[in-house]
Amino acid sequence: CLSERRRGQLAALSIAAVVIIVGVPLWWRTTETYRAWLPVNQINELANLQLQLSADVEVVFARGTVTPEQQKKVPTQVVISLCLFCSSPLEADLSLHTLSESPCGSLVVYVIPESSTLLPEDVDVYIGQRRTALLRIGAQMRVGRTLEQLLAHLEPRIKQVLQVMSFSHTDITAALSDRVRLSPGNKESIADSMRAFKSSPGYEITFSLLNPDPKSHRVHWDIEGAVQTYIQPLLTKLAPLANFSIDSQTLYYAMLGVNPRYDSSRSAYTLNSDSLAHVINPVEARLGSNAASSNPVLNFLLYVPDAHHSPLHIHDHKKQEVLSNAFHSPRWGGIMVYNVNGFYGPEAVFPVDININMAKVMGVFLAQLRLLLGVQSSAPPPGFLVAPCSSTGLADWELDRLMWSRTVENVATATTTITSLAQLLDQIGNIVINDNIAQQVSSAVTSLQLAVAELEAGNLGFALQYSKEAILASERAFFDPSLLHLLYFPDDQKFAIYIPLFLPMCVPILLSLLKIVSEARQKRRERQAKKD
Amino acid sequence: IFFFYSIHLLHTADNAGQFFSSGHTNNWAVLVCTSRFWFNYRHVANTLSVYRSVKRLGIPDSHIVLMLADDMACNHRNPKPATVFSHKNMELNVYGDDVEVDYRGYEVTVENFLRVLTGRLPPSTPRSKRLLSDDRSNILIYLTGHGGNGFLKFQDSEEISNVELADAFEQMWQKRRYNELLFIIDTCQGASMYERFYSPNLMALASSQVGEDSLSHQPDLAIGVHLMDRYTFYLLEFLEDIHPASKTNMNDLFKVCPKSQCVSTPGHRTDLFLRDPGSVLITDFFGSVRKVEITMETINLTDPIKQVEQRKYSYVDQLPVSEIIHQKPKQKDWHPPDGFILGLWTLILLVFFKLYGMKHLKHIF
C-alpha cells in the first residue's frame, strides 16, 4: 500500500505522461494540413525539358531525275510514270493521292525533272492540298552530277519546303512564347501572335445578324444550312484540336457606334479604317453569350446597313474600297457589312424581303475564322505555288502545321502550370493538397512525358492528344477551388488561439512535476548528508 | 530523311526586365466596394463612378466584375430611392439605368475576391462572375473602403492583407492572366497595400500614404451622408474629360488630386511596370480600344447549301439526371468531437479528485 504522497506523485506523473504521449501527438495530427504526395522530382525535371520535333519526310524521285545506276544506290522508291497526261499540277496531285495516304505529320516530296512541263515556268515547288509537294530539280543538276551532289542540292530545298509545310523556327518560338523570351521581333510576328486565340479545349462560335432597320428590310438568312455546308466541314477537320459549339442570333435595332460619312464621288457611305476600332464596343454590349462554359468566344457579325445609309463601304488606309467589305479584331471575331440596296428599286414597298447570299458571306467568315484560329496565312517564299483552298477551307498540311504549333504550345503551357503549381504549394505550407489534386498532377506529368516522347517519334496525332490531356489535367489541378490561399496566419495569432486552451491545463501539471523534482533533489541531499 | 528540331525550354524568368511587353487585345475591370452600412454611402458612390467611366469608355458589362457590399440605391434610409449621387445638389446619378452588379451584399468577401482574381471558382459559377482574362488582357482593379497599414477591411468583419494581395497577383502572373494591371485604391493609408507587390507589369495608385487618412469630399444635406471621397471625386472629374479616342497618358493620372485638393498625398508605384508611364494611354486601362485588321482574303465557296433535316429536340436529355441523383456524397475530414480538449481536461481532473479527494490538492500546489 503506497503512502499518500507517493500516490499523489504517481498521479501527477501519469497525467503528465498521458498529456505528452497521447495528447501532443493527437493535437499534432488533428491540426496538420492534409498534403497528398506530389511527384516533385519529375516536376523539377519538366522545368528543364528539351523538346525534339521530328517529321517524317519521304522523298520520291520521279523518272528522269536519277540515272538507272543511281537508282540502285538510292534507298527510295521510284515512280514509274508521273501522270504523263496531266496538264496541271492539281490533277497530278489528285492522282498521286491514290498511291498512298500519308499519316498525320508526315510529308511526301516528289522530285520531278527540270524539263518537266507539269509546273509553270517560274514555279519550282508546288504544294498540294494534302501532304504532298512537287519539287523541280534546278537547272544546274542536269548533266553528269553524282548522287551526293544531287542530295546536297536537294537538302536545303527540302528543308525550305518543310519550313513552309510543317514548322519553322519562328512558328515554334511563337508557340513557346509562354516560356521562352520572345525577342522583339518584326511587327508581323507580333501581330500574328496577338491575332490567333490561344489553345483551348473548346471554342464557341456565334453568328449574329444585325438588322438596324427592320421597317425597311426583312432579312432572311439560312444560317443552319450555311453552317452545315460551309463551316461544319472545317470544324470537323479541326476536331482533333478542339470542340466547337456554334450558335446564331438576330439582333434588331443594333446600330454601329460610328456615323459613316457620305462620299459623293462614289455616292456611297464610307467607314474609314480609323473609326473601325470604335464600332465593336457598342455592339458587343448587346451580344449575348453562352453562359454555360468558360471557353473563348468568336463572334461573327453580319451588318445590313439601314436604308438611309446604304450602300456602306469600308475603306482602308489608302482610301481604297475593301473588296470583302469586312474587318476582324484579334482574339474577338469579325464583322462584315452586307449591302442590300441593290436588291430593290426606289419604288419598292417597305419592308422588303431580302435573302442573303450565304455563300459570299460564309466565304468571308471562313477566311476570318482561319486567321483567328491560327492557320497561318503568311505569303509563301518566291517560286512556291500553293494549291487553292479545298472545299473544307483547310489543307491537310495546314492542319498539320496548326497541330505542331498547338502541341508545342500545350506542352509549354502545361509545363508552366505544373511547375508554378508545385512552386506555390511548396511555398505555402498551409494549403491542403487533396488526393484528387495529386492525382491530376500525376496524370498531367505522365501525359506530358508521353507527349514529348511522341513528338520525338514523329507521331503528331498522339502527341496532340496527350498534350491536350496534359493541359486539361494541369488546368483542373491549378484552378481547383480548394487551393485557396487564405491561410496567412501571423505567429502572434496562432499563440492567441492556443494559450487559453492549453495554459490552464499545463500549469498544474508543470507545477506538480516541479514539486516532484524539488522533493527528489531534497531527498538526495538528505541522503548525502546522512552518508556523511 | 529525319529532321530534328531541338528546343530548350528555359525556366520561367521572374525578372521583370526579361519579358517583352507587347500590346493588349481586351480590357477587364474588377471594381470592389468593401464597406457596408448607410454611412459608407461614399464608397459605393466611388465604385459606381469608376464603373460609369469605364463603361462609357467602352468596356462592356461582360468584362466588368462589379462587387458592391451593400445596396445604397434601395436602402431604407435613402431619401431618393434608386439613385446614388456623386455630386452635391444631386447633379450626377451614377446608378443609372443599366448597372450590372456581379457580387452583391454578403457575397463580397475576401474569399470571393481572391477566387475571382486567381480563377479558382467552383464550376457552377456563371460567366458573368468570372474574370476570364488571358495573357493579352489589361486589367483595372479598383478597391475602396476602410483600410489601415497593410490591410483592407471587408464588410466590417474580415480583412485582406497586402501580402495576400501580392501573392494573388503573383498567381495571376504565373498563369499569365494579365498583360498589364493597373491597381487603384482609395482608402486610408492606401499606399501600404501596394508596398508588397513583386510581380511584373503592375502599376499602382493610392489615395494616401502610410500614416495619412483619405478624406471624404462633401456631404449632401438632403441625403445626410458624405457623397464621395476626395480622390475618387477628382478622379471622376478627370475621367469625364476622357473620350475613347483621347491620347492622355498616365503621367496626367498621377497628377490627379494634389495635396492642396486632397489633403492626403496620393502615391503611385511604377517600378514594376515595363513600359514608360508617359507612353501608357488612359484608355489602355479605362477604355476598350480594339485593334482591327482589314480582311483581305476571302474563300470562294461554290457548293450549294445542303438542306438540313429538322431534328427533334428533347429537353430531358440535356441534363444528366441519372448522374446527378446517383452522386456519391463528398468525403468529409474527420474532426474530433467539439470540446474534446476541454472534456479531456475535465475528465482528468475529475478522476484525480475522485480517487484522492480534495486534500490531495496540496500535492500539486
PDB file of N, CA, C and O in Angstrom, chain A residues 7 49 51 53 56 169 176 179 181 194-195 229-230 281 284 293 295 324 326 328-331 368 420 475 478-481 483-485, chain B residues 2-3 5-7 9 12 18 58 111 115 118 120 127 135-136 167 174-175 288 290-291 293 295 297 299 303-304 306 340 348 352 356:
ATOM      1  N   ARG A   7       1.355   8.299  -3.810  1.00  0.00           N
ATOM      2  CA  ARG A   7       0.235   8.173  -4.745  1.00  0.00           C
ATOM      3  C   ARG A   7       0.018   9.467  -5.501  1.00  0.00           C
ATOM      4  O   ARG A   7      -0.248   9.486  -6.703  1.00  0.00           O
ATOM      5  N   LEU A  49      12.987  20.848 -69.650  1.00  0.00           N
ATOM      6  CA  LEU A  49      12.655  19.892 -70.691  1.00  0.00           C
ATOM      7  C   LEU A  49      13.281  20.273 -72.011  1.00  0.00           C
ATOM      8  O   LEU A  49      13.387  21.431 -72.360  1.00  0.00           O
ATOM      9  N   LEU A  51      12.714  19.730 -75.985  1.00  0.00           N
ATOM     10  CA  LEU A  51      11.738  19.235 -76.951  1.00  0.00           C
ATOM     11  C   LEU A  51      12.426  18.888 -78.246  1.00  0.00           C
ATOM     12  O   LEU A  51      13.249  19.645 -78.750  1.00  0.00           O
ATOM     13  N   LEU A  53      11.410  17.759 -82.076  1.00  0.00           N
ATOM     14  CA  LEU A  53      10.320  17.529 -83.022  1.00  0.00           C
ATOM     15  C   LEU A  53      10.881  16.853 -84.249  1.00  0.00           C
ATOM     16  O   LEU A  53      11.853  17.326 -84.823  1.00  0.00           O
ATOM     17  N   ASP A  56       8.388  12.988 -90.386  1.00  0.00           N
ATOM     18  CA  ASP A  56       8.730  12.003 -91.426  1.00  0.00           C
ATOM     19  C   ASP A  56       8.629  12.638 -92.789  1.00  0.00           C
ATOM     20  O   ASP A  56       7.598  13.189 -93.146  1.00  0.00           O
ATOM     21  N   HIS A 169      11.287  27.815 -87.388  1.00  0.00           N
ATOM     22  CA  HIS A 169      11.804  28.309 -86.111  1.00  0.00           C
ATOM     23  C   HIS A 169      10.885  29.365 -85.509  1.00  0.00           C
ATOM     24  O   HIS A 169      10.592  29.360 -84.320  1.00  0.00           O
ATOM     25  N   LEU A 176       5.962  28.856 -78.187  1.00  0.00           N
ATOM     26  CA  LEU A 176       6.546  28.741 -76.858  1.00  0.00           C
ATOM     27  C   LEU A 176       6.610  30.077 -76.141  1.00  0.00           C
ATOM     28  O   LEU A 176       7.283  30.193 -75.129  1.00  0.00           O
ATOM     29  N   ARG A 179       6.872  30.510 -72.353  1.00  0.00           N
ATOM     30  CA  ARG A 179       8.006  30.185 -71.518  1.00  0.00           C
ATOM     31  C   ARG A 179       9.317  30.768 -72.023  1.00  0.00           C
ATOM     32  O   ARG A 179      10.253  30.923 -71.281  1.00  0.00           O
ATOM     33  N   ARG A 181      11.580  33.681 -73.792  1.00  0.00           N
ATOM     34  CA  ARG A 181      11.543  35.120 -74.007  1.00  0.00           C
ATOM     35  C   ARG A 181      11.414  35.406 -75.496  1.00  0.00           C
ATOM     36  O   ARG A 181      12.204  34.952 -76.298  1.00  0.00           O
ATOM     37  N   MET A 194      -0.643  37.906 -81.622  1.00  0.00           N
ATOM     38  CA  MET A 194      -1.767  38.519 -80.919  1.00  0.00           C
ATOM     39  C   MET A 194      -3.096  38.149 -81.541  1.00  0.00           C
ATOM     40  O   MET A 194      -4.113  38.211 -80.883  1.00  0.00           O
ATOM     41  N   ARG A 195      -3.088  37.793 -82.802  1.00  0.00           N
ATOM     42  CA  ARG A 195      -4.356  37.619 -83.505  1.00  0.00           C
ATOM     43  C   ARG A 195      -5.042  36.316 -83.154  1.00  0.00           C
ATOM     44  O   ARG A 195      -6.240  36.271 -82.904  1.00  0.00           O
ATOM     45  N   THR A 229     -23.152  23.380 -94.451  1.00  0.00           N
ATOM     46  CA  THR A 229     -22.467  23.174 -95.720  1.00  0.00           C
ATOM     47  C   THR A 229     -21.060  23.725 -95.709  1.00  0.00           C
ATOM     48  O   THR A 229     -20.147  23.107 -96.247  1.00  0.00           O
ATOM     49  N   TYR A 230     -20.878  24.919 -95.162  1.00  0.00           N
ATOM     50  CA  TYR A 230     -19.600  25.595 -95.346  1.00  0.00           C
ATOM     51  C   TYR A 230     -18.688  25.545 -94.134  1.00  0.00           C
ATOM     52  O   TYR A 230     -17.479  25.425 -94.274  1.00  0.00           O
ATOM     53  N   ASN A 281     -17.326  48.106 -79.761  1.00  0.00           N
ATOM     54  CA  ASN A 281     -17.758  48.182 -78.361  1.00  0.00           C
ATOM     55  C   ASN A 281     -19.244  48.367 -78.141  1.00  0.00           C
ATOM     56  O   ASN A 281     -19.838  47.645 -77.351  1.00  0.00           O
ATOM     57  N   GLU A 284     -20.928  45.088 -78.873  1.00  0.00           N
ATOM     58  CA  GLU A 284     -20.602  43.948 -78.024  1.00  0.00           C
ATOM     59  C   GLU A 284     -21.463  43.919 -76.777  1.00  0.00           C
ATOM     60  O   GLU A 284     -21.779  42.851 -76.261  1.00  0.00           O
ATOM     61  N   SER A 293     -20.278  27.871 -70.477  1.00  0.00           N
ATOM     62  CA  SER A 293     -18.888  27.418 -70.404  1.00  0.00           C
ATOM     63  C   SER A 293     -17.960  28.612 -70.382  1.00  0.00           C
ATOM     64  O   SER A 293     -18.362  29.730 -70.677  1.00  0.00           O
ATOM     65  N   ASN A 295     -15.308  28.860 -72.302  1.00  0.00           N
ATOM     66  CA  ASN A 295     -14.462  28.807 -73.491  1.00  0.00           C
ATOM     67  C   ASN A 295     -14.418  30.147 -74.174  1.00  0.00           C
ATOM     68  O   ASN A 295     -15.358  30.930 -74.095  1.00  0.00           O
ATOM     69  N   SER A 324     -13.723  42.770 -99.672  1.00  0.00           N
ATOM     70  CA  SER A 324     -14.550  41.871 -98.879  1.00  0.00           C
ATOM     71  C   SER A 324     -15.558  42.637 -98.030  1.00  0.00           C
ATOM     72  O   SER A 324     -16.509  42.062 -97.539  1.00  0.00           O
ATOM     73  N   ALA A 326     -15.162  43.735 -95.124  1.00  0.00           N
ATOM     74  CA  ALA A 326     -15.186  43.111 -93.798  1.00  0.00           C
ATOM     75  C   ALA A 326     -13.891  43.416 -93.072  1.00  0.00           C
ATOM     76  O   ALA A 326     -12.867  43.701 -93.682  1.00  0.00           O
ATOM     77  N   HIS A 328     -11.687  42.343 -89.140  1.00  0.00           N
ATOM     78  CA  HIS A 328     -11.720  41.463 -87.979  1.00  0.00           C
ATOM     79  C   HIS A 328     -10.842  42.048 -86.880  1.00  0.00           C
ATOM     80  O   HIS A 328      -9.967  42.872 -87.132  1.00  0.00           O
ATOM     81  N   SER A 329     -11.114  41.620 -85.657  1.00  0.00           N
ATOM     82  CA  SER A 329     -10.376  42.106 -84.498  1.00  0.00           C
ATOM     83  C   SER A 329      -9.673  40.919 -83.858  1.00  0.00           C
ATOM     84  O   SER A 329     -10.281  39.867 -83.687  1.00  0.00           O
ATOM     85  N   PRO A 330      -8.383  41.074 -83.504  1.00  0.00           N
ATOM     86  CA  PRO A 330      -7.655  39.929 -82.953  1.00  0.00           C
ATOM     87  C   PRO A 330      -8.331  39.388 -81.714  1.00  0.00           C
ATOM     88  O   PRO A 330      -8.782  40.128 -80.861  1.00  0.00           O
ATOM     89  N   ARG A 331      -8.432  38.079 -81.635  1.00  0.00           N
ATOM     90  CA  ARG A 331      -8.985  37.380 -80.486  1.00  0.00           C
ATOM     91  C   ARG A 331     -10.409  37.786 -80.180  1.00  0.00           C
ATOM     92  O   ARG A 331     -10.879  37.632 -79.058  1.00  0.00           O
ATOM     93  N   GLN A 368     -11.907  34.624 -92.219  1.00  0.00           N
ATOM     94  CA  GLN A 368     -11.610  35.239 -90.912  1.00  0.00           C
ATOM     95  C   GLN A 368     -11.430  34.162 -89.844  1.00  0.00           C
ATOM     96  O   GLN A 368     -10.557  34.270 -88.972  1.00  0.00           O
ATOM     97  N   SER A 420       4.598  25.942 -61.784  1.00  0.00           N
ATOM     98  CA  SER A 420       4.243  27.031 -60.873  1.00  0.00           C
ATOM     99  C   SER A 420       3.332  26.536 -59.766  1.00  0.00           C
ATOM    100  O   SER A 420       3.384  27.026 -58.638  1.00  0.00           O
ATOM    101  N   GLU A 475      -4.751  22.197 -65.818  1.00  0.00           N
ATOM    102  CA  GLU A 475      -5.659  23.312 -65.520  1.00  0.00           C
ATOM    103  C   GLU A 475      -6.605  22.942 -64.396  1.00  0.00           C
ATOM    104  O   GLU A 475      -6.898  23.749 -63.515  1.00  0.00           O
ATOM    105  N   PHE A 478      -4.634  23.186 -61.182  1.00  0.00           N
ATOM    106  CA  PHE A 478      -4.260  24.536 -60.771  1.00  0.00           C
ATOM    107  C   PHE A 478      -5.456  25.333 -60.303  1.00  0.00           C
ATOM    108  O   PHE A 478      -5.387  26.089 -59.336  1.00  0.00           O
ATOM    109  N   PHE A 479      -6.594  25.185 -61.025  1.00  0.00           N
ATOM    110  CA  PHE A 479      -7.760  26.002 -60.703  1.00  0.00           C
ATOM    111  C   PHE A 479      -8.747  25.296 -59.795  1.00  0.00           C
ATOM    112  O   PHE A 479      -9.916  25.652 -59.764  1.00  0.00           O
ATOM    113  N   ASP A 480      -8.290  24.296 -59.061  1.00  0.00           N
ATOM    114  CA  ASP A 480      -9.207  23.614 -58.160  1.00  0.00           C
ATOM    115  C   ASP A 480      -9.639  24.589 -57.059  1.00  0.00           C
ATOM    116  O   ASP A 480      -8.803  25.255 -56.458  1.00  0.00           O
ATOM    117  N   PRO A 481     -10.945  24.695 -56.792  1.00  0.00           N
ATOM    118  CA  PRO A 481     -11.394  25.685 -55.811  1.00  0.00           C
ATOM    119  C   PRO A 481     -10.846  25.463 -54.410  1.00  0.00           C
ATOM    120  O   PRO A 481     -10.855  26.373 -53.590  1.00  0.00           O
ATOM    121  N   LEU A 483      -7.824  25.050 -53.509  1.00  0.00           N
ATOM    122  CA  LEU A 483      -6.468  25.543 -53.293  1.00  0.00           C
ATOM    123  C   LEU A 483      -6.465  27.023 -52.985  1.00  0.00           C
ATOM    124  O   LEU A 483      -5.757  27.783 -53.602  1.00  0.00           O
ATOM    125  N   LEU A 484      -7.268  27.449 -52.064  1.00  0.00           N
ATOM    126  CA  LEU A 484      -7.351  28.882 -51.824  1.00  0.00           C
ATOM    127  C   LEU A 484      -6.355  29.291 -50.765  1.00  0.00           C
ATOM    128  O   LEU A 484      -6.298  28.734 -49.692  1.00  0.00           O
ATOM    129  N   HIS A 485      -5.601  30.298 -51.073  1.00  0.00           N
ATOM    130  CA  HIS A 485      -4.602  30.764 -50.128  1.00  0.00           C
ATOM    131  C   HIS A 485      -5.205  31.854 -49.263  1.00  0.00           C
ATOM    132  O   HIS A 485      -5.071  33.040 -49.526  1.00  0.00           O
TER     133      HIS A 485
ATOM    134  N   PHE B   2      15.105  12.186 -91.718  1.00  0.00           N
ATOM    135  CA  PHE B   2      14.544  12.713 -90.486  1.00  0.00           C
ATOM    136  C   PHE B   2      15.143  14.081 -90.199  1.00  0.00           C
ATOM    137  O   PHE B   2      16.330  14.300 -90.335  1.00  0.00           O
ATOM    138  N   PHE B   3      14.304  14.995 -89.824  1.00  0.00           N
ATOM    139  CA  PHE B   3      14.806  16.303 -89.437  1.00  0.00           C
ATOM    140  C   PHE B   3      14.587  16.489 -87.960  1.00  0.00           C
ATOM    141  O   PHE B   3      13.507  16.265 -87.441  1.00  0.00           O
ATOM    142  N   TYR B   5      14.543  18.858 -84.588  1.00  0.00           N
ATOM    143  CA  TYR B   5      14.413  20.240 -84.187  1.00  0.00           C
ATOM    144  C   TYR B   5      14.462  20.298 -82.674  1.00  0.00           C
ATOM    145  O   TYR B   5      13.649  19.713 -81.998  1.00  0.00           O
ATOM    146  N   SER B   6      15.457  20.952 -82.161  1.00  0.00           N
ATOM    147  CA  SER B   6      15.661  20.885 -80.728  1.00  0.00           C
ATOM    148  C   SER B   6      15.381  22.232 -80.076  1.00  0.00           C
ATOM    149  O   SER B   6      15.933  23.231 -80.443  1.00  0.00           O
ATOM    150  N   ILE B   7      14.479  22.240 -79.142  1.00  0.00           N
ATOM    151  CA  ILE B   7      14.176  23.487 -78.436  1.00  0.00           C
ATOM    152  C   ILE B   7      14.486  23.272 -76.966  1.00  0.00           C
ATOM    153  O   ILE B   7      14.110  22.265 -76.398  1.00  0.00           O
ATOM    154  N   LEU B   9      13.668  24.373 -73.320  1.00  0.00           N
ATOM    155  CA  LEU B   9      12.694  25.150 -72.559  1.00  0.00           C
ATOM    156  C   LEU B   9      13.380  25.791 -71.373  1.00  0.00           C
ATOM    157  O   LEU B   9      13.882  25.100 -70.503  1.00  0.00           O
ATOM    158  N   THR B  12      11.013  29.652 -66.330  1.00  0.00           N
ATOM    159  CA  THR B  12      10.373  30.958 -66.456  1.00  0.00           C
ATOM    160  C   THR B  12      11.171  32.030 -65.739  1.00  0.00           C
ATOM    161  O   THR B  12      11.510  31.900 -64.582  1.00  0.00           O
ATOM    162  N   GLN B  18      13.128  40.860 -68.158  1.00  0.00           N
ATOM    163  CA  GLN B  18      13.338  39.952 -69.271  1.00  0.00           C
ATOM    164  C   GLN B  18      12.109  39.756 -70.141  1.00  0.00           C
ATOM    165  O   GLN B  18      12.195  39.133 -71.180  1.00  0.00           O
ATOM    166  N   GLY B  58     -16.054  52.267 -72.986  1.00  0.00           N
ATOM    167  CA  GLY B  58     -16.154  51.143 -73.903  1.00  0.00           C
ATOM    168  C   GLY B  58     -16.085  49.748 -73.337  1.00  0.00           C
ATOM    169  O   GLY B  58     -16.357  48.803 -74.052  1.00  0.00           O
ATOM    170  N   GLU B 111     -12.639  35.942 -49.575  1.00  0.00           N
ATOM    171  CA  GLU B 111     -12.507  34.675 -50.295  1.00  0.00           C
ATOM    172  C   GLU B 111     -12.979  34.813 -51.733  1.00  0.00           C
ATOM    173  O   GLU B 111     -12.283  34.409 -52.667  1.00  0.00           O
ATOM    174  N   ARG B 115     -10.847  34.515 -55.079  1.00  0.00           N
ATOM    175  CA  ARG B 115     -11.221  33.488 -56.047  1.00  0.00           C
ATOM    176  C   ARG B 115     -11.396  34.094 -57.432  1.00  0.00           C
ATOM    177  O   ARG B 115     -11.016  33.502 -58.439  1.00  0.00           O
ATOM    178  N   THR B 118      -7.775  34.830 -58.793  1.00  0.00           N
ATOM    179  CA  THR B 118      -6.955  33.693 -59.174  1.00  0.00           C
ATOM    180  C   THR B 118      -7.679  32.727 -60.098  1.00  0.00           C
ATOM    181  O   THR B 118      -7.063  31.870 -60.697  1.00  0.00           O
ATOM    182  N   ARG B 120     -10.024  30.534 -59.207  1.00  0.00           N
ATOM    183  CA  ARG B 120     -10.364  29.260 -58.567  1.00  0.00           C
ATOM    184  C   ARG B 120     -11.820  29.271 -58.109  1.00  0.00           C
ATOM    185  O   ARG B 120     -12.124  29.182 -56.940  1.00  0.00           O
ATOM    186  N   ARG B 127     -20.654  32.803 -66.081  1.00  0.00           N
ATOM    187  CA  ARG B 127     -19.615  33.522 -66.784  1.00  0.00           C
ATOM    188  C   ARG B 127     -19.475  34.955 -66.309  1.00  0.00           C
ATOM    189  O   ARG B 127     -18.386  35.508 -66.268  1.00  0.00           O
ATOM    190  N   ASP B 135      -3.560  36.216 -71.533  1.00  0.00           N
ATOM    191  CA  ASP B 135      -2.265  36.879 -71.433  1.00  0.00           C
ATOM    192  C   ASP B 135      -2.221  38.190 -72.192  1.00  0.00           C
ATOM    193  O   ASP B 135      -1.198  38.867 -72.174  1.00  0.00           O
ATOM    194  N   ARG B 136      -3.284  38.541 -72.887  1.00  0.00           N
ATOM    195  CA  ARG B 136      -3.299  39.815 -73.603  1.00  0.00           C
ATOM    196  C   ARG B 136      -4.368  40.732 -73.047  1.00  0.00           C
ATOM    197  O   ARG B 136      -4.916  41.560 -73.758  1.00  0.00           O
ATOM    198  N   ASP B 167       0.435  38.071 -53.234  1.00  0.00           N
ATOM    199  CA  ASP B 167       0.502  36.669 -53.645  1.00  0.00           C
ATOM    200  C   ASP B 167      -0.543  36.349 -54.699  1.00  0.00           C
ATOM    201  O   ASP B 167      -0.295  35.579 -55.633  1.00  0.00           O
ATOM    202  N   GLN B 174       1.728  34.049 -62.792  1.00  0.00           N
ATOM    203  CA  GLN B 174       2.203  32.708 -63.116  1.00  0.00           C
ATOM    204  C   GLN B 174       1.336  32.059 -64.184  1.00  0.00           C
ATOM    205  O   GLN B 174       1.810  31.321 -65.038  1.00  0.00           O
ATOM    206  N   LYS B 175       0.056  32.326 -64.132  1.00  0.00           N
ATOM    207  CA  LYS B 175      -0.850  31.708 -65.085  1.00  0.00           C
ATOM    208  C   LYS B 175      -1.127  32.643 -66.258  1.00  0.00           C
ATOM    209  O   LYS B 175      -2.011  32.383 -67.058  1.00  0.00           O
ATOM    210  N   SER B 288     -11.664  50.544 -73.880  1.00  0.00           N
ATOM    211  CA  SER B 288     -11.501  49.272 -74.557  1.00  0.00           C
ATOM    212  C   SER B 288     -11.339  49.544 -76.033  1.00  0.00           C
ATOM    213  O   SER B 288     -12.291  49.435 -76.795  1.00  0.00           O
ATOM    214  N   ARG B 290     -10.207  48.612 -79.486  1.00  0.00           N
ATOM    215  CA  ARG B 290      -9.870  47.358 -80.160  1.00  0.00           C
ATOM    216  C   ARG B 290      -8.872  47.599 -81.271  1.00  0.00           C
ATOM    217  O   ARG B 290      -8.893  48.628 -81.926  1.00  0.00           O
ATOM    218  N   LYS B 291      -8.058  46.609 -81.512  1.00  0.00           N
ATOM    219  CA  LYS B 291      -7.219  46.649 -82.708  1.00  0.00           C
ATOM    220  C   LYS B 291      -8.016  45.968 -83.813  1.00  0.00           C
ATOM    221  O   LYS B 291      -8.667  44.959 -83.575  1.00  0.00           O
ATOM    222  N   GLU B 293      -8.132  44.706 -88.064  1.00  0.00           N
ATOM    223  CA  GLU B 293      -7.401  44.468 -89.306  1.00  0.00           C
ATOM    224  C   GLU B 293      -8.419  44.282 -90.395  1.00  0.00           C
ATOM    225  O   GLU B 293      -9.453  43.646 -90.188  1.00  0.00           O
ATOM    226  N   THR B 295      -9.952  42.562 -93.535  1.00  0.00           N
ATOM    227  CA  THR B 295      -9.893  41.201 -94.078  1.00  0.00           C
ATOM    228  C   THR B 295      -9.595  41.292 -95.563  1.00  0.00           C
ATOM    229  O   THR B 295     -10.405  41.779 -96.344  1.00  0.00           O
ATOM    230  N   GLU B 297      -8.467  38.600 -97.563  1.00  0.00           N
ATOM    231  CA  GLU B 297      -8.717  37.396 -98.345  1.00  0.00           C
ATOM    232  C   GLU B 297     -10.116  36.890 -98.104  1.00  0.00           C
ATOM    233  O   GLU B 297     -10.652  37.018 -97.018  1.00  0.00           O
ATOM    234  N   ILE B 299     -12.616  33.286 -99.251  1.00  0.00           N
ATOM    235  CA  ILE B 299     -12.572  31.957 -99.849  1.00  0.00           C
ATOM    236  C   ILE B 299     -13.742  31.843-100.809  1.00  0.00           C
ATOM    237  O   ILE B 299     -14.862  32.261-100.485  1.00  0.00           O
ATOM    238  N   ASP B 303     -20.217  25.367-103.454  1.00  0.00           N
ATOM    239  CA  ASP B 303     -21.217  24.308-103.236  1.00  0.00           C
ATOM    240  C   ASP B 303     -22.556  24.924-102.881  1.00  0.00           C
ATOM    241  O   ASP B 303     -22.617  25.910-102.162  1.00  0.00           O
ATOM    242  N   PRO B 304     -23.641  24.317-103.347  1.00  0.00           N
ATOM    243  CA  PRO B 304     -24.957  24.812-102.914  1.00  0.00           C
ATOM    244  C   PRO B 304     -25.229  24.382-101.482  1.00  0.00           C
ATOM    245  O   PRO B 304     -24.625  23.447-100.979  1.00  0.00           O
ATOM    246  N   LYS B 306     -26.783  22.672 -98.410  1.00  0.00           N
ATOM    247  CA  LYS B 306     -27.485  21.412 -98.195  1.00  0.00           C
ATOM    248  C   LYS B 306     -28.758  21.680 -97.417  1.00  0.00           C
ATOM    249  O   LYS B 306     -28.790  22.559 -96.569  1.00  0.00           O
ATOM    250  N   PHE B 340     -13.412  18.667 -27.313  1.00  0.00           N
ATOM    251  CA  PHE B 340     -12.656  17.465 -26.976  1.00  0.00           C
ATOM    252  C   PHE B 340     -11.588  17.745 -25.920  1.00  0.00           C
ATOM    253  O   PHE B 340     -11.458  17.023 -24.929  1.00  0.00           O
ATOM    254  N   ILE B 348      -9.762  14.269 -16.630  1.00  0.00           N
ATOM    255  CA  ILE B 348      -8.553  14.021 -15.856  1.00  0.00           C
ATOM    256  C   ILE B 348      -8.693  14.583 -14.447  1.00  0.00           C
ATOM    257  O   ILE B 348      -8.405  13.913 -13.448  1.00  0.00           O
ATOM    258  N   PHE B 352      -8.938  12.483 -10.874  1.00  0.00           N
ATOM    259  CA  PHE B 352      -7.947  12.755  -9.835  1.00  0.00           C
ATOM    260  C   PHE B 352      -8.630  13.041  -8.503  1.00  0.00           C
ATOM    261  O   PHE B 352      -8.254  12.516  -7.458  1.00  0.00           O
ATOM    262  N   TYR B 356      -8.558  10.708  -4.992  1.00  0.00           N
ATOM    263  CA  TYR B 356      -7.760  11.157  -3.858  1.00  0.00           C
ATOM    264  C   TYR B 356      -8.434  12.203  -2.989  1.00  0.00           C
ATOM    265  O   TYR B 356      -7.954  12.506  -1.932  1.00  0.00           O
TER     266      TYR B 356
END
